[in-house]
CSV table of C-alpha atoms in Angstrom, one decimal:
chain,number,residue,atom,x,y,z
A,14,ASP,CA,-11.6,-2.3,-10.6
A,15,THR,CA,-10.9,-0.7,-7.2
A,16,GLU,CA,-13.3,1.2,-4.9
A,17,VAL,CA,-10.8,4.0,-4.8
A,18,THR,CA,-10.6,6.0,-8.0
A,19,GLN,CA,-7.6,8.1,-9.0
A,20,THR,CA,-7.3,10.5,-11.9
A,21,PRO,CA,-5.4,11.0,-14.1
A,22,LYS,CA,-3.8,7.6,-14.6
A,23,HIS,CA,-0.8,9.1,-16.2
A,24,LEU,CA,0.6,12.7,-16.0
A,25,VAL,CA,3.7,14.3,-17.6
A,26,MET,CA,4.6,17.7,-16.3
A,27,GLY,CA,7.4,20.2,-16.5
A,28,MET,CA,9.2,21.5,-13.5
A,29,THR,CA,7.3,24.9,-13.7
A,30,ASN,CA,3.9,23.4,-14.1
A,31,LYS,CA,1.1,23.2,-11.6
A,32,LYS,CA,-1.1,20.2,-11.6
A,33,SER,CA,-3.4,18.2,-9.3
A,34,LEU,CA,-4.0,14.6,-8.6
A,35,LYS,CA,-7.5,13.5,-7.6
A,36,CYS,CA,-8.8,10.6,-5.5
A,37,GLU,CA,-12.3,9.6,-4.6
A,38,GLN,CA,-13.8,6.8,-2.5
A,39,HIS,CA,-17.5,6.1,-1.6
A,40,MET,CA,-16.9,3.4,1.1
A,41,GLY,CA,-17.6,5.8,3.9
A,42,HIS,CA,-14.0,5.6,5.0
A,43,ARG,CA,-12.9,8.4,7.3
A,44,ALA,CA,-9.1,8.1,6.8
A,45,MET,CA,-7.5,8.9,3.5
A,46,TYR,CA,-3.8,8.7,2.5
A,47,TRP,CA,-1.3,9.7,-0.1
A,48,TYR,CA,1.6,7.4,-0.7
A,49,LYS,CA,4.5,7.6,-3.1
A,50,GLN,CA,6.0,4.5,-4.7
A,51,LYS,CA,9.2,4.2,-6.6
A,52,ALA,CA,9.9,1.2,-8.9
A,53,LYS,CA,10.6,-2.0,-7.0
A,54,LYS,CA,10.0,-0.3,-3.6
A,55,PRO,CA,7.2,-0.4,-1.1
A,56,PRO,CA,4.8,2.5,-0.8
A,57,GLU,CA,6.1,5.4,1.3
A,58,LEU,CA,3.6,7.4,3.4
A,59,MET,CA,3.2,11.1,2.6
A,60,PHE,CA,0.0,12.4,4.2
A,61,VAL,CA,-2.9,11.1,6.2
A,62,TYR,CA,-6.3,12.8,6.6
A,63,SER,CA,-8.6,11.7,9.4
A,64,TYR,CA,-12.1,13.1,9.4
A,65,GLU,CA,-11.0,15.6,6.8
A,66,LYS,CA,-8.3,17.0,9.0
A,67,LEU,CA,-4.6,16.6,8.2
A,68,SER,CA,-3.3,14.1,10.7
A,69,ILE,CA,0.1,13.1,9.4
A,70,ASN,CA,2.6,14.9,7.2
A,71,GLU,CA,5.7,12.8,6.8
A,72,SER,CA,8.0,15.8,6.3
A,73,VAL,CA,7.0,16.1,2.7
A,74,PRO,CA,8.4,19.1,0.7
A,75,SER,CA,6.0,22.0,0.3
A,76,ARG,CA,5.9,21.5,-3.4
A,77,PHE,CA,3.3,18.8,-2.6
A,78,SER,CA,0.1,20.2,-1.1
A,79,PRO,CA,-2.7,17.9,0.0
A,80,GLU,CA,-6.3,19.0,0.3
A,81,CYS,CA,-9.4,17.1,1.5
A,82,PRO,CA,-12.5,19.0,0.3
A,83,ASN,CA,-14.9,16.4,1.9
A,84,SER,CA,-15.0,12.9,3.3
A,85,SER,CA,-15.0,11.3,-0.2
A,86,LEU,CA,-12.4,13.4,-2.0
A,87,LEU,CA,-8.6,13.9,-1.6
A,88,ASN,CA,-6.4,16.0,-3.8
A,89,LEU,CA,-2.7,16.4,-4.2
A,90,HIS,CA,-1.6,19.7,-5.6
A,91,LEU,CA,1.8,19.7,-7.3
A,92,HIS,CA,4.0,22.7,-8.1
A,93,ALA,CA,7.6,23.2,-9.1
A,94,LEU,CA,8.4,19.5,-8.9
A,95,GLN,CA,11.8,17.9,-9.6
A,96,PRO,CA,12.6,15.0,-11.9
A,97,GLU,CA,13.3,12.8,-8.8
A,98,ASP,CA,9.6,13.3,-7.9
A,99,SER,CA,8.7,11.0,-10.8
A,100,ALA,CA,6.9,8.0,-9.2
A,101,LEU,CA,3.6,6.3,-8.8
A,102,TYR,CA,1.3,8.3,-6.5
A,103,LEU,CA,-1.2,6.1,-4.7
A,104,CYS,CA,-4.3,7.1,-2.8
A,105,ALA,CA,-5.7,4.9,-0.1
A,106,SER,CA,-8.5,4.9,2.4
A,107,SER,CA,-9.4,3.0,5.5
A,108,GLN,CA,-12.2,2.9,8.0
A,109,GLY,CA,-10.3,5.1,10.4
A,110,GLY,CA,-11.8,6.5,13.6
A,111,ALA,CA,-12.1,4.0,16.4
A,112,PHE,CA,-10.7,1.3,14.1
A,113,GLY,CA,-7.5,3.3,13.8
A,114,SER,CA,-5.0,1.1,12.1
A,115,ASN,CA,-6.9,-2.1,12.7
A,116,SER,CA,-8.5,-2.0,9.2
A,117,PRO,CA,-6.9,-2.6,5.9
A,118,LEU,CA,-5.9,0.1,3.5
A,119,HIS,CA,-7.8,0.1,0.2
A,120,PHE,CA,-5.6,1.5,-2.6
A,121,GLY,CA,-6.4,3.1,-5.9
A,122,ASN,CA,-4.4,2.1,-9.0
A,123,GLY,CA,-2.3,5.3,-8.8
A,124,THR,CA,-1.2,8.1,-11.0
A,125,ARG,CA,2.0,7.5,-12.8
A,126,LEU,CA,3.8,10.9,-12.7
A,127,THR,CA,6.7,11.9,-14.9
A,128,VAL,CA,8.5,15.2,-14.2
A,129,THR,CA,10.5,16.5,-17.2
B,15,GLY,CA,12.1,-12.5,2.4
B,16,GLU,CA,13.8,-9.2,3.0
B,17,SER,CA,16.5,-7.6,1.0
B,18,VAL,CA,18.4,-4.4,0.8
B,19,GLY,CA,19.1,-2.6,-2.5
B,20,LEU,CA,17.5,-2.3,-5.9
B,21,HIS,CA,16.4,-5.9,-6.5
B,22,LEU,CA,13.3,-7.5,-5.2
B,23,PRO,CA,13.7,-11.0,-3.9
B,24,THR,CA,12.0,-13.4,-6.4
B,25,LEU,CA,10.2,-16.6,-5.7
B,26,SER,CA,9.7,-18.8,-8.8
B,27,VAL,CA,7.1,-21.5,-8.4
B,28,GLN,CA,5.7,-24.1,-10.8
B,29,GLU,CA,2.0,-23.7,-11.7
B,30,GLY,CA,-0.1,-25.9,-9.4
B,31,ASP,CA,2.5,-26.0,-6.6
B,32,ASN,CA,2.1,-24.2,-3.3
B,33,SER,CA,3.9,-20.9,-2.7
B,34,ILE,CA,5.2,-19.5,0.6
B,35,ILE,CA,6.2,-15.9,0.9
B,36,ASN,CA,7.9,-14.8,4.1
B,37,CYS,CA,8.1,-11.5,5.9
B,38,ALA,CA,10.1,-10.5,9.0
B,39,TYR,CA,8.5,-7.6,10.8
B,40,SER,CA,10.3,-5.1,13.0
B,41,ASN,CA,8.2,-4.2,16.0
B,42,SER,CA,7.1,-6.6,18.7
B,43,ALA,CA,4.3,-4.2,19.6
B,44,SER,CA,2.7,-4.5,16.2
B,45,ASP,CA,-0.8,-5.9,16.5
B,46,TYR,CA,-2.2,-6.0,13.0
B,47,PHE,CA,-0.8,-7.4,9.8
B,48,ILE,CA,-1.9,-7.3,6.2
B,49,TRP,CA,-0.8,-8.9,2.9
B,50,TYR,CA,-1.1,-7.1,-0.3
B,51,LYS,CA,-0.7,-8.2,-3.9
B,52,GLN,CA,0.5,-5.6,-6.5
B,53,GLU,CA,0.3,-6.4,-10.2
B,54,SER,CA,2.1,-4.4,-12.8
B,55,GLY,CA,0.5,-1.0,-13.4
B,56,LYS,CA,-1.9,-1.4,-10.5
B,57,GLY,CA,-2.1,-0.4,-6.9
B,58,PRO,CA,-1.7,-2.8,-4.0
B,59,GLN,CA,-4.7,-5.1,-3.5
B,60,PHE,CA,-5.7,-6.4,-0.1
B,61,ILE,CA,-5.4,-10.2,0.2
B,62,ILE,CA,-5.8,-11.1,3.9
B,63,ASP,CA,-5.2,-9.7,7.3
B,64,ILE,CA,-4.5,-11.1,10.8
B,65,ARG,CA,-4.5,-9.7,14.3
B,66,SER,CA,-1.9,-10.4,16.9
B,67,ASN,CA,-4.3,-12.5,19.0
B,68,MET,CA,-4.3,-15.1,16.2
B,69,ASP,CA,-1.6,-17.2,14.7
B,70,LYS,CA,-3.3,-18.5,11.6
B,71,ARG,CA,-6.1,-17.2,9.3
B,72,GLN,CA,-7.4,-18.8,6.1
B,73,GLY,CA,-9.0,-17.3,3.1
B,74,GLN,CA,-9.7,-18.6,-0.4
B,75,ARG,CA,-6.5,-20.4,-1.4
B,76,VAL,CA,-4.5,-18.3,0.9
B,77,THR,CA,-3.3,-18.8,4.5
B,78,VAL,CA,-1.5,-16.3,6.7
B,79,LEU,CA,0.7,-17.5,9.6
B,80,LEU,CA,1.9,-15.3,12.3
B,81,ASN,CA,4.8,-16.2,14.7
B,82,LYS,CA,5.1,-13.5,17.2
B,83,THR,CA,8.0,-15.2,19.0
B,84,VAL,CA,10.3,-14.7,16.0
B,85,LYS,CA,8.4,-11.7,14.5
B,86,HIS,CA,7.6,-13.6,11.3
B,87,LEU,CA,4.7,-13.5,9.0
B,88,SER,CA,4.1,-15.8,6.0
B,89,LEU,CA,1.6,-16.0,3.2
B,90,GLN,CA,0.8,-19.4,1.7
B,91,ILE,CA,-0.9,-19.7,-1.6
B,92,ALA,CA,-2.3,-23.1,-2.6
B,93,ALA,CA,-2.2,-24.4,-6.1
B,94,THR,CA,-0.5,-21.3,-7.5
B,95,GLN,CA,-1.9,-20.0,-10.8
B,96,PRO,CA,-0.4,-17.7,-13.4
B,97,GLY,CA,-2.7,-14.9,-12.2
B,98,ASP,CA,-0.9,-15.0,-8.9
B,99,SER,CA,2.2,-13.6,-10.5
B,100,ALA,CA,2.8,-10.2,-8.8
B,101,VAL,CA,4.8,-8.5,-6.1
B,102,TYR,CA,3.6,-9.3,-2.6
B,103,PHE,CA,4.0,-6.9,0.3
B,104,CYS,CA,3.4,-7.5,4.0
B,105,ALA,CA,2.4,-4.5,6.2
B,106,GLU,CA,2.3,-4.1,9.9
B,107,ALA,CA,0.5,-1.6,12.1
B,108,PRO,CA,2.9,-0.8,15.0
B,109,THR,CA,0.4,0.3,17.6
B,110,SER,CA,-3.4,0.4,17.8
B,111,GLY,CA,-4.8,3.6,16.6
B,112,THR,CA,-1.9,4.7,14.4
B,113,TYR,CA,-2.2,5.3,10.7
B,114,LYS,CA,1.4,4.6,10.0
B,115,TYR,CA,1.5,1.2,8.4
B,116,ILE,CA,5.0,-0.2,7.8
B,117,PHE,CA,5.5,-2.0,4.6
B,118,GLY,CA,8.0,-4.8,3.9
B,119,THR,CA,10.3,-4.6,1.0
B,120,GLY,CA,8.3,-7.0,-1.2
B,121,THR,CA,8.7,-10.3,-2.9
B,122,ARG,CA,8.1,-11.0,-6.6
B,123,LEU,CA,6.3,-14.2,-7.3
B,124,LYS,CA,6.8,-15.7,-10.7
B,125,VAL,CA,4.6,-18.6,-11.7
B,126,LEU,CA,6.2,-20.9,-14.3
B,127,ALA,CA,3.9,-22.7,-16.7
């Protein structure tokens, strides 16, 4: 079991659907991340929130919309996705703040997304 | 090991032997390094980390070695077990204070019974 919880575990959606991925952590971490991972590839950074503010957007298409309602929760809203967006979406957290990058990322087990 | 393309480099090791997984990193300014293990259907799991002011760090059955001169990182697993079968990623943090960790391409470790 991980300390970062992601729901749902699996999601199948059509290209016209709207859905949301959810992530929760209770480690008191102040940085939260969304990564996308394709098969046999390393995770690719999408977004970073630091102290509930969007800190990094890696030029992600607007059909992906992140939201950080509070320091424990992170959402990823999905709309009008394409089949090539099918992937494992990973949420992660780290201590953040003064620790910056000098603390490990803690990952959830991901949401396996299939766009039909 | 590094690779380009669709195939992960694979290391096959006999159960009980030691494993060494290598990673070449790109940025000489990187000051923090992490090894992750990813099992099928799961997210990457933290194994061990090391800061640039060290060249070796040991955990339970694992050792990370850092050679800054040649920008090389390795993970040694002692007495490899079937449960060690997974994909292993190294990650580097290019500069202090950034949230942009850079991941290596990954190595698949297969443990042979």
